mmCIF file of C-alpha atoms in Angstrom:
data_model
loop_
_atom_site.group_PDB
_atom_site.id
_atom_site.type_symbol
_atom_site.label_atom_id
_atom_site.label_comp_id
_atom_site.label_asym_id
_atom_site.label_seq_id
_atom_site.Cartn_x
_atom_site.Cartn_y
_atom_site.Cartn_z
ATOM 1 C CA UNK A 209 106.886 148.483 1.988
ATOM 2 C CA UNK A 210 109.494 148.952 -0.737
ATOM 3 C CA UNK A 211 113.079 148.080 0.072
ATOM 4 C CA UNK A 212 115.650 150.856 0.093
ATOM 5 C CA UNK A 213 119.337 150.526 -0.655
ATOM 6 C CA UNK A 214 121.513 151.034 2.437
ATOM 7 C CA UNK A 215 124.223 153.628 1.711
ATOM 8 C CA UNK A 216 126.846 155.142 4.019
ATOM 9 C CA UNK A 217 127.990 158.715 3.419
ATOM 10 C CA UNK A 218 130.952 160.371 5.157
ATOM 11 C CA UNK A 219 131.416 164.139 5.152
ATOM 12 C CA UNK A 220 132.213 167.044 7.402
ATOM 13 C CA UNK A 221 129.418 168.652 9.417
ATOM 14 C CA UNK A 222 128.373 171.405 6.999
ATOM 15 C CA UNK A 223 125.167 173.397 7.274
ATOM 16 C CA UNK A 224 124.513 172.784 3.565
ATOM 17 C CA UNK A 225 124.566 169.023 4.241
ATOM 18 C CA UNK A 226 122.657 169.209 7.539
ATOM 19 C CA UNK A 227 119.217 168.416 6.166
ATOM 20 C CA UNK A 228 120.568 165.420 4.282
ATOM 21 C CA UNK A 229 122.244 164.087 7.426
ATOM 22 C CA UNK A 230 119.162 164.643 9.577
ATOM 23 C CA UNK A 231 116.804 163.013 7.097
ATOM 24 C CA UNK A 232 114.843 166.213 6.489
ATOM 25 C CA UNK A 233 115.880 165.729 2.865
ATOM 26 C CA UNK A 234 115.829 162.146 1.647
ATOM 27 C CA UNK A 235 117.634 160.400 -1.179
ATOM 28 C CA UNK A 236 115.094 158.631 -3.372
ATOM 29 C CA UNK A 237 115.457 154.857 -3.035
ATOM 30 C CA UNK A 238 118.115 155.082 -0.307
ATOM 31 C CA UNK A 239 118.337 154.411 3.405
ATOM 32 C CA UNK A 240 121.159 156.799 4.206
ATOM 33 C CA UNK A 241 123.569 156.631 7.137
ATOM 34 C CA UNK A 242 125.700 159.777 7.470
ATOM 35 C CA UNK A 243 128.863 160.012 9.564
ATOM 36 C CA UNK A 244 130.842 163.174 10.250
ATOM 37 C CA UNK A 245 134.611 163.408 10.715
ATOM 38 C CA UNK A 246 137.234 166.117 10.207
ATOM 39 C CA UNK A 247 138.173 166.310 6.537
ATOM 40 C CA UNK A 248 141.768 165.178 7.116
ATOM 41 C CA UNK A 249 140.467 161.975 8.693
ATOM 42 C CA UNK A 250 137.876 161.475 5.966
ATOM 43 C CA UNK A 251 140.433 161.751 3.201
ATOM 44 C CA UNK A 252 142.958 159.475 4.892
ATOM 45 C CA UNK A 253 140.454 156.732 5.664
ATOM 46 C CA UNK A 254 138.586 156.844 2.366
ATOM 47 C CA UNK A 255 141.684 157.111 0.169
ATOM 48 C CA UNK A 256 143.408 154.275 2.031
ATOM 49 C CA UNK A 257 140.574 151.935 2.984
ATOM 50 C CA UNK A 258 137.370 152.974 1.120
ATOM 51 C CA UNK A 259 135.464 152.581 4.393
ATOM 52 C CA UNK A 260 132.206 154.166 3.190
ATOM 53 C CA UNK A 261 130.051 153.855 0.074
ATOM 54 C CA UNK A 262 130.195 157.598 -0.577
ATOM 55 C CA UNK A 263 132.570 160.177 0.853
ATOM 56 C CA UNK A 264 133.720 163.731 0.603
ATOM 57 C CA UNK A 265 137.205 163.715 -0.918
ATOM 58 C CA UNK A 266 139.935 166.157 -1.849
ATOM 59 C CA UNK A 267 139.544 167.294 -5.459
ATOM 60 C CA UNK A 268 143.327 167.129 -5.809
ATOM 61 C CA UNK A 269 143.610 163.541 -4.639
ATOM 62 C CA UNK A 270 140.586 162.410 -6.624
ATOM 63 C CA UNK A 271 141.825 164.051 -9.834
ATOM 64 C CA UNK A 272 145.271 162.571 -9.329
ATOM 65 C CA UNK A 273 143.802 159.083 -9.032
ATOM 66 C CA UNK A 274 141.638 159.503 -12.149
ATOM 67 C CA UNK A 275 144.550 160.802 -14.211
ATOM 68 C CA UNK A 276 146.643 157.797 -13.138
ATOM 69 C CA UNK A 277 143.952 155.409 -14.403
ATOM 70 C CA UNK A 278 142.444 154.526 -11.030
ATOM 71 C CA UNK A 279 138.707 154.133 -11.652
ATOM 72 C CA UNK A 280 137.799 152.741 -8.233
ATOM 73 C CA UNK A 281 135.869 155.955 -7.492
ATOM 74 C CA UNK A 282 133.519 158.159 -9.494
ATOM 75 C CA UNK A 283 132.416 161.644 -8.468
ATOM 76 C CA UNK A 284 129.268 163.719 -8.676
ATOM 77 C CA UNK A 285 129.492 167.529 -9.107
ATOM 78 C CA UNK A 286 128.726 168.318 -5.482
ATOM 79 C CA UNK A 287 131.340 170.555 -3.858
ATOM 80 C CA UNK A 288 130.993 170.599 -0.063
ATOM 81 C CA UNK A 289 134.051 172.788 0.471
ATOM 82 C CA UNK A 290 135.145 175.824 -1.520
ATOM 83 C CA UNK A 291 137.554 178.567 -0.473
ATOM 84 C CA UNK A 292 139.693 181.214 -2.080
ATOM 85 C CA UNK A 293 143.302 180.418 -1.282
ATOM 86 C CA UNK A 294 145.135 183.735 -1.351
ATOM 87 C CA UNK A 295 144.314 183.693 2.363
ATOM 88 C CA UNK A 296 146.015 180.287 2.753
ATOM 89 C CA UNK A 297 149.513 181.662 2.116
ATOM 90 C CA UNK A 298 151.387 182.554 5.308
ATOM 91 C CA UNK A 299 154.674 184.318 6.037
ATOM 92 C CA UNK A 300 156.528 185.659 9.084
ATOM 93 C CA UNK A 301 155.509 189.099 10.247
ATOM 94 C CA UNK A 302 158.857 190.442 9.004
ATOM 95 C CA UNK A 303 158.307 188.840 5.593
ATOM 96 C CA UNK A 304 157.203 190.315 2.239
ATOM 97 C CA UNK A 305 153.649 191.351 3.107
ATOM 98 C CA UNK A 306 151.677 192.139 -0.070
ATOM 99 C CA UNK A 307 154.761 191.363 -2.183
ATOM 100 C CA UNK A 308 154.254 187.804 -3.444
ATOM 101 C CA UNK A 309 156.854 188.248 -6.167
ATOM 102 C CA UNK A 310 159.486 188.295 -3.379
ATOM 103 C CA UNK A 311 158.921 184.541 -2.971
ATOM 104 C CA UNK A 312 160.658 183.863 -6.294
ATOM 105 C CA UNK A 313 163.650 181.684 -5.580
ATOM 106 C CA UNK A 314 162.507 181.127 -2.001
ATOM 107 C CA UNK A 315 161.533 178.129 0.107
ATOM 108 C CA UNK A 316 157.844 177.356 0.524
ATOM 109 C CA UNK A 317 156.337 174.749 2.809
ATOM 110 C CA UNK A 318 153.353 172.568 1.923
ATOM 111 C CA UNK A 319 151.573 169.805 3.881
ATOM 112 C CA UNK A 320 151.385 167.606 0.735
ATOM 113 C CA UNK A 321 151.958 168.254 -2.968
ATOM 114 C CA UNK A 322 148.471 166.948 -3.864
ATOM 115 C CA UNK A 323 146.525 168.976 -1.268
ATOM 116 C CA UNK A 324 143.978 170.902 -3.324
ATOM 117 C CA UNK A 325 144.684 174.226 -1.610
ATOM 118 C CA UNK A 326 148.359 173.946 -2.545
ATOM 119 C CA UNK A 327 147.471 173.330 -6.204
ATOM 120 C CA UNK A 328 145.497 176.581 -6.237
ATOM 121 C CA UNK A 329 148.144 178.421 -4.214
ATOM 122 C CA UNK A 330 151.000 177.385 -6.502
ATOM 123 C CA UNK A 331 148.860 178.096 -9.560
ATOM 124 C CA UNK A 332 147.864 181.619 -8.603
ATOM 125 C CA UNK A 333 151.396 182.518 -7.482
ATOM 126 C CA UNK A 334 152.748 181.380 -10.848
ATOM 127 C CA UNK A 335 149.978 182.847 -13.008
ATOM 128 C CA UNK A 336 149.622 186.239 -11.333
ATOM 129 C CA UNK A 337 152.959 186.850 -9.626
ATOM 130 C CA UNK A 338 155.642 185.014 -11.593
ATOM 131 C CA UNK A 339 156.526 182.572 -8.802
ATOM 132 C CA UNK A 340 157.228 179.561 -11.037
ATOM 133 C CA UNK A 341 156.927 176.131 -9.423
ATOM 134 C CA UNK A 342 160.429 175.195 -10.616
ATOM 135 C CA UNK A 343 161.807 178.465 -9.238
ATOM 136 C CA UNK A 344 161.025 177.581 -5.636
ATOM 137 C CA UNK A 345 162.407 175.004 -3.196
ATOM 138 C CA UNK A 346 159.460 173.070 -1.754
ATOM 139 C CA UNK A 347 159.440 171.610 1.730
ATOM 140 C CA UNK A 348 156.821 169.016 2.758
ATOM 141 C CA UNK A 349 155.804 168.554 6.395
ATOM 142 C CA UNK A 350 152.801 168.604 8.672
ATOM 143 C CA UNK A 351 151.545 172.117 9.265
ATOM 144 C CA UNK A 352 151.328 171.758 13.045
ATOM 145 C CA UNK A 353 152.239 168.126 13.701
ATOM 146 C CA UNK A 354 155.420 166.346 12.594
ATOM 147 C CA UNK A 355 155.291 163.065 10.717
ATOM 148 C CA UNK A 356 152.900 163.921 7.878
ATOM 149 C CA UNK A 357 153.730 162.229 4.562
ATOM 150 C CA UNK A 358 152.311 162.318 1.039
ATOM 151 C CA UNK A 359 149.006 160.426 0.948
ATOM 152 C CA UNK A 360 149.528 159.147 -2.605
ATOM 153 C CA UNK A 361 152.656 158.712 -4.719
ATOM 154 C CA UNK A 362 153.603 161.696 -6.883
ATOM 155 C CA UNK A 363 155.980 162.024 -9.818
ATOM 156 C CA UNK A 364 157.119 165.637 -9.723
ATOM 157 C CA UNK A 365 157.502 167.854 -12.807
ATOM 158 C CA UNK A 366 160.966 168.275 -14.296
ATOM 159 C CA UNK A 367 163.056 170.751 -12.339
ATOM 160 C CA UNK A 368 160.868 170.616 -9.229
ATOM 161 C CA UNK A 369 162.159 169.300 -5.919
ATOM 162 C CA UNK A 370 160.209 168.614 -2.744
ATOM 163 C CA UNK A 371 162.175 167.854 0.415
ATOM 164 C CA UNK A 372 160.238 165.879 3.063
ATOM 165 C CA UNK A 373 160.747 166.993 6.674
ATOM 166 C CA UNK A 374 158.902 164.381 8.758
ATOM 167 C CA UNK A 375 160.876 165.518 11.806
ATOM 168 C CA UNK A 376 159.501 169.060 11.746
ATOM 169 C CA UNK A 377 156.394 171.200 11.337
ATOM 170 C CA UNK A 378 155.889 173.956 8.810
ATOM 171 C CA UNK A 379 154.918 176.252 11.665
ATOM 172 C CA UNK A 380 158.287 175.799 13.370
ATOM 173 C CA UNK A 381 160.288 175.894 10.134
ATOM 174 C CA UNK A 382 158.741 179.244 9.199
ATOM 175 C CA UNK A 383 159.357 180.773 12.613
ATOM 176 C CA UNK A 384 162.964 179.536 12.527
ATOM 177 C CA UNK A 385 163.528 181.083 9.116
ATOM 178 C CA UNK A 386 164.168 177.751 7.393
ATOM 179 C CA UNK A 387 161.326 178.461 4.960
ATOM 180 C CA UNK A 388 159.910 181.735 3.676
ATOM 181 C CA UNK A 389 156.220 180.904 3.365
ATOM 182 C CA UNK A 390 153.576 178.224 3.868
ATOM 183 C CA UNK A 391 150.670 177.282 1.610
ATOM 184 C CA UNK A 392 148.206 175.285 3.705
ATOM 185 C CA UNK A 393 144.432 175.133 4.232
ATOM 186 C CA UNK A 394 144.817 174.686 7.988
ATOM 187 C CA UNK A 395 146.587 177.767 9.394
ATOM 188 C CA UNK A 396 149.869 177.361 11.257
ATOM 189 C CA UNK A 397 149.625 177.466 15.032
ATOM 190 C CA UNK A 398 151.501 180.765 15.360
ATOM 191 C CA UNK A 399 148.875 182.402 13.160
ATOM 192 C CA UNK A 400 145.944 180.960 15.076
ATOM 193 C CA UNK A 401 147.313 182.028 18.464
ATOM 194 C CA UNK A 402 147.219 185.709 17.376
ATOM 195 C CA UNK A 403 150.788 186.179 18.604
ATOM 196 C CA UNK A 404 151.629 188.084 15.441
ATOM 197 C CA UNK A 405 154.624 185.888 14.596
ATOM 198 C CA UNK A 406 152.948 184.516 11.464
ATOM 199 C CA UNK A 407 150.654 186.567 9.224
ATOM 200 C CA UNK A 408 149.013 186.192 5.842
ATOM 201 C CA UNK A 409 150.967 187.084 2.724
ATOM 202 C CA UNK A 410 148.111 189.333 1.629
ATOM 203 C CA UNK A 411 147.127 191.834 4.309
ATOM 204 C CA UNK A 412 143.611 192.236 2.889
ATOM 205 C CA UNK A 413 142.914 188.756 1.529
ATOM 206 C CA UNK A 414 139.166 189.232 1.060
ATOM 207 C CA UNK A 415 139.735 192.245 -1.199
ATOM 208 C CA UNK A 416 142.394 190.393 -3.210
ATOM 209 C CA UNK A 417 140.209 187.299 -3.522
ATOM 210 C CA UNK A 418 137.152 189.286 -4.595
ATOM 211 C CA UNK A 419 139.208 191.006 -7.282
ATOM 212 C CA UNK A 420 140.537 187.624 -8.379
ATOM 213 C CA UNK A 421 137.005 186.235 -8.763
ATOM 214 C CA UNK A 422 135.828 189.247 -10.754
ATOM 215 C CA UNK A 423 138.852 188.940 -13.073
ATOM 216 C CA UNK A 424 138.812 185.182 -13.578
ATOM 217 C CA UNK A 425 135.404 183.777 -12.626
ATOM 218 C CA UNK A 426 137.211 181.153 -10.530
ATOM 219 C CA UNK A 427 135.625 180.214 -7.183
ATOM 220 C CA UNK A 428 138.033 177.504 -6.006
ATOM 221 C CA UNK A 429 136.579 174.050 -5.391
ATOM 222 C CA UNK A 430 138.326 172.077 -2.652
ATOM 223 C CA UNK A 431 136.304 168.868 -2.289
ATOM 224 C CA UNK A 432 134.042 166.617 -4.337
ATOM 225 C CA UNK A 433 131.688 163.809 -3.370
ATOM 226 C CA UNK A 434 132.952 160.429 -4.608
ATOM 227 C CA UNK A 435 131.147 157.091 -4.865
ATOM 228 C CA UNK A 436 132.929 153.752 -4.728
ATOM 229 C CA UNK A 437 132.859 152.320 -8.235
ATOM 230 C CA UNK A 438 131.506 148.952 -7.100
ATOM 231 C CA UNK A 439 128.558 150.670 -5.394
ATOM 232 C CA UNK A 440 127.941 152.895 -8.413
ATOM 233 C CA UNK A 441 127.965 149.942 -10.826
ATOM 234 C CA UNK A 442 125.312 148.147 -8.751
ATOM 235 C CA UNK A 443 123.088 151.243 -8.581
ATOM 236 C CA UNK A 444 123.701 153.526 -11.558
ATOM 237 C CA UNK A 445 120.719 155.681 -10.520
ATOM 238 C CA UNK A 446 122.457 156.582 -7.265
ATOM 239 C CA UNK A 447 124.628 159.350 -8.758
ATOM 240 C CA UNK A 448 121.719 161.499 -9.934
ATOM 241 C CA UNK A 449 119.564 160.787 -6.882
ATOM 242 C CA UNK A 450 122.397 161.859 -4.588
ATOM 243 C CA UNK A 451 123.027 165.007 -6.625
ATOM 244 C CA UNK A 452 119.348 165.931 -6.404
ATOM 245 C CA UNK A 453 119.297 165.447 -2.630
ATOM 246 C CA UNK A 454 122.487 167.453 -2.095
ATOM 247 C CA UNK A 455 120.983 170.281 -4.189
ATOM 248 C CA UNK A 456 117.807 170.278 -2.074
ATOM 249 C CA UNK A 457 119.752 170.311 1.198
ATOM 250 C CA UNK A 458 121.929 173.178 -0.040
ATOM 251 C CA UNK A 459 118.889 175.204 -1.123
ATOM 252 C CA UNK A 460 117.407 174.868 2.370
ATOM 253 C CA UNK A 461 120.716 175.965 3.891
ATOM 254 C CA UNK A 462 120.901 179.062 1.695
ATOM 255 C CA UNK A 463 117.358 179.967 2.713
ATOM 256 C CA UNK A 464 118.551 179.972 6.323
ATOM 257 C CA UNK A 465 121.615 182.064 5.489
ATOM 258 C CA UNK A 466 119.585 184.663 3.605
ATOM 259 C CA UNK A 467 116.715 184.918 6.119
ATOM 260 C CA UNK A 468 116.563 188.560 7.212
ATOM 261 C CA UNK A 469 113.371 188.179 9.235
ATOM 262 C CA UNK A 470 114.960 186.057 11.951
ATOM 263 C CA UNK A 471 118.652 185.576 11.153
ATOM 264 C CA UNK A 472 119.664 181.919 11.619
ATOM 265 C CA UNK A 473 123.453 182.296 11.678
ATOM 266 C CA UNK A 474 125.125 183.545 14.877
ATOM 267 C CA UNK A 475 127.077 186.222 13.003
ATOM 268 C CA UNK A 476 126.102 189.888 12.787
ATOM 269 C CA UNK A 477 125.054 191.005 9.288
ATOM 270 C CA UNK A 478 125.242 187.427 7.989
ATOM 271 C CA UNK A 479 122.134 187.766 5.737
ATOM 272 C CA UNK A 480 123.321 191.111 4.365
ATOM 273 C CA UNK A 481 126.749 189.671 3.623
ATOM 274 C CA UNK A 482 125.225 186.629 1.939
ATOM 275 C CA UNK A 483 123.005 188.890 -0.181
ATOM 276 C CA UNK A 484 126.028 190.953 -1.239
ATOM 277 C CA UNK A 485 127.882 187.771 -2.222
ATOM 278 C CA UNK A 486 124.883 186.623 -4.239
ATOM 279 C CA UNK A 487 124.853 189.917 -6.140
ATOM 280 C CA UNK A 488 128.623 189.739 -6.665
ATOM 281 C CA UNK A 489 128.499 186.179 -7.979
ATOM 282 C CA UNK A 490 125.386 186.699 -10.048
ATOM 283 C CA UNK A 491 123.023 184.168 -8.518
ATOM 284 C CA UNK A 492 123.810 180.884 -6.805
ATOM 285 C CA UNK A 493 126.527 181.580 -4.250
ATOM 286 C CA UNK A 494 127.503 177.906 -3.919
ATOM 287 C CA UNK A 495 126.812 176.238 -7.275
ATOM 288 C CA UNK A 496 126.850 172.496 -7.860
ATOM 289 C CA UNK A 497 126.832 170.900 -11.314
ATOM 290 C CA UNK A 498 129.323 170.969 -14.171
ATOM 291 C CA UNK A 499 128.432 173.995 -16.297
ATOM 292 C CA UNK A 500 128.236 176.616 -13.512
ATOM 293 C CA UNK A 501 131.690 175.440 -12.406
ATOM 294 C CA UNK A 502 133.388 174.750 -15.729
ATOM 295 C CA UNK A 503 135.771 177.730 -15.544
ATOM 296 C CA UNK A 504 136.898 176.785 -12.045
ATOM 297 C CA UNK A 505 137.275 173.087 -12.872
ATOM 298 C CA UNK A 506 139.179 173.751 -16.105
ATOM 299 C CA UNK A 507 141.547 176.111 -14.295
ATOM 300 C CA UNK A 508 142.164 173.582 -11.539
ATOM 301 C CA UNK A 509 142.757 170.687 -13.962
ATOM 302 C CA UNK A 510 145.169 172.779 -16.040
ATOM 303 C CA UNK A 511 147.204 173.704 -12.972
ATOM 304 C CA UNK A 512 147.029 170.146 -11.604
ATOM 305 C CA UNK A 513 148.484 168.852 -14.883
ATOM 306 C CA UNK A 514 151.197 171.528 -14.973
ATOM 307 C CA UNK A 515 152.157 170.518 -11.422
ATOM 308 C CA UNK A 516 151.953 166.778 -12.225
ATOM 309 C CA UNK A 517 149.296 166.257 -9.579
ATOM 310 C CA UNK A 518 147.526 164.859 -12.653
ATOM 311 C CA UNK A 519 149.925 162.883 -14.827
ATOM 312 C CA UNK A 520 147.800 163.593 -17.906
ATOM 313 C CA UNK A 521 145.466 166.395 -18.892
ATOM 314 C CA UNK A 522 141.905 165.604 -17.826
ATOM 315 C CA UNK A 523 138.704 166.918 -19.361
ATOM 316 C CA UNK A 524 136.115 168.113 -16.848
ATOM 317 C CA UNK A 525 133.629 165.427 -17.896
ATOM 318 C CA UNK A 526 136.115 162.667 -17.032
ATOM 319 C CA UNK A 527 135.705 163.452 -13.341
ATOM 320 C CA UNK A 528 131.997 162.719 -13.126
ATOM 321 C CA UNK A 529 129.505 159.905 -13.609
ATOM 322 C CA UNK A 530 127.858 160.073 -17.059
ATOM 323 C CA UNK A 531 124.381 160.266 -15.508
ATOM 324 C CA UNK A 532 125.061 163.682 -13.942
ATOM 325 C CA UNK A 533 126.513 165.355 -17.052
ATOM 326 C CA UNK A 534 123.088 166.378 -18.326
ATOM 327 C CA UNK A 535 119.589 166.905 -16.937
ATOM 328 C CA UNK A 536 116.063 166.589 -18.246
ATOM 329 C CA UNK A 537 113.987 169.647 -19.083
ATOM 330 C CA UNK A 538 110.194 170.044 -18.908
#
């Protein structure tokens, strides 16, 4: 019996990773142990302690490390989490609904400067609505729990200030009127409780986000899959074998989503919605790989550099292991 390399993988419990975690899809040459945790815990533990061989990681944090010369991790172009982030901008119910330009000169709260969703949020506000990053006062705090701090050190761009508020939450600061908006992937509590005190900046975020995709071709990537450099150097074949397995698991997941014979997702019209998204996006509704995602990755890296999340401009290829930058053809 041939020996397999023991590898640990940490990621959230996604349907498109389910068959990899269960063993229904194997990684060639690997005995894989998969652990699931909330993404905030994954990022904290992997960024601080490198507890696993392979882990899901914030694209913002990973790019920041690479730009700073930290080569202790190397990524593969697998993107477990993607989300349009117009819907991640929150205001009070008496705030400027559908008027993002009103945030110019205001105070905006963020959980951390390097959180990927905040990079996209700041970028789209600046690019489409004239809300320049140096024309806003930024407040950093936990969205719903006090005490959150920046996970990695950041040198801010000239003219930009971020005031830490470890004593407060963004939720409470917004309700109290101490800030005018929040950009955060996890919604503030007063939005989730449906009390109506906090609402989204855009009243029809899906319509705005669909228009944004059709105009720009950007489908925001939140997370990558990163391999510890020491593990990668011992097994250079691991990057491509992992990518292949993630692709197979995702394909099986999309088959479930699109199954109209016996719908697998406990949501009415889920297959019809998935089919509409596939037509809108022109094929793969959740693409992995570099080329299908080049526009999105280039946009993110440009904004990350403008915001000094990346201290130097990165090329897309610099993010990924050389072995996954091209594929064989038959």
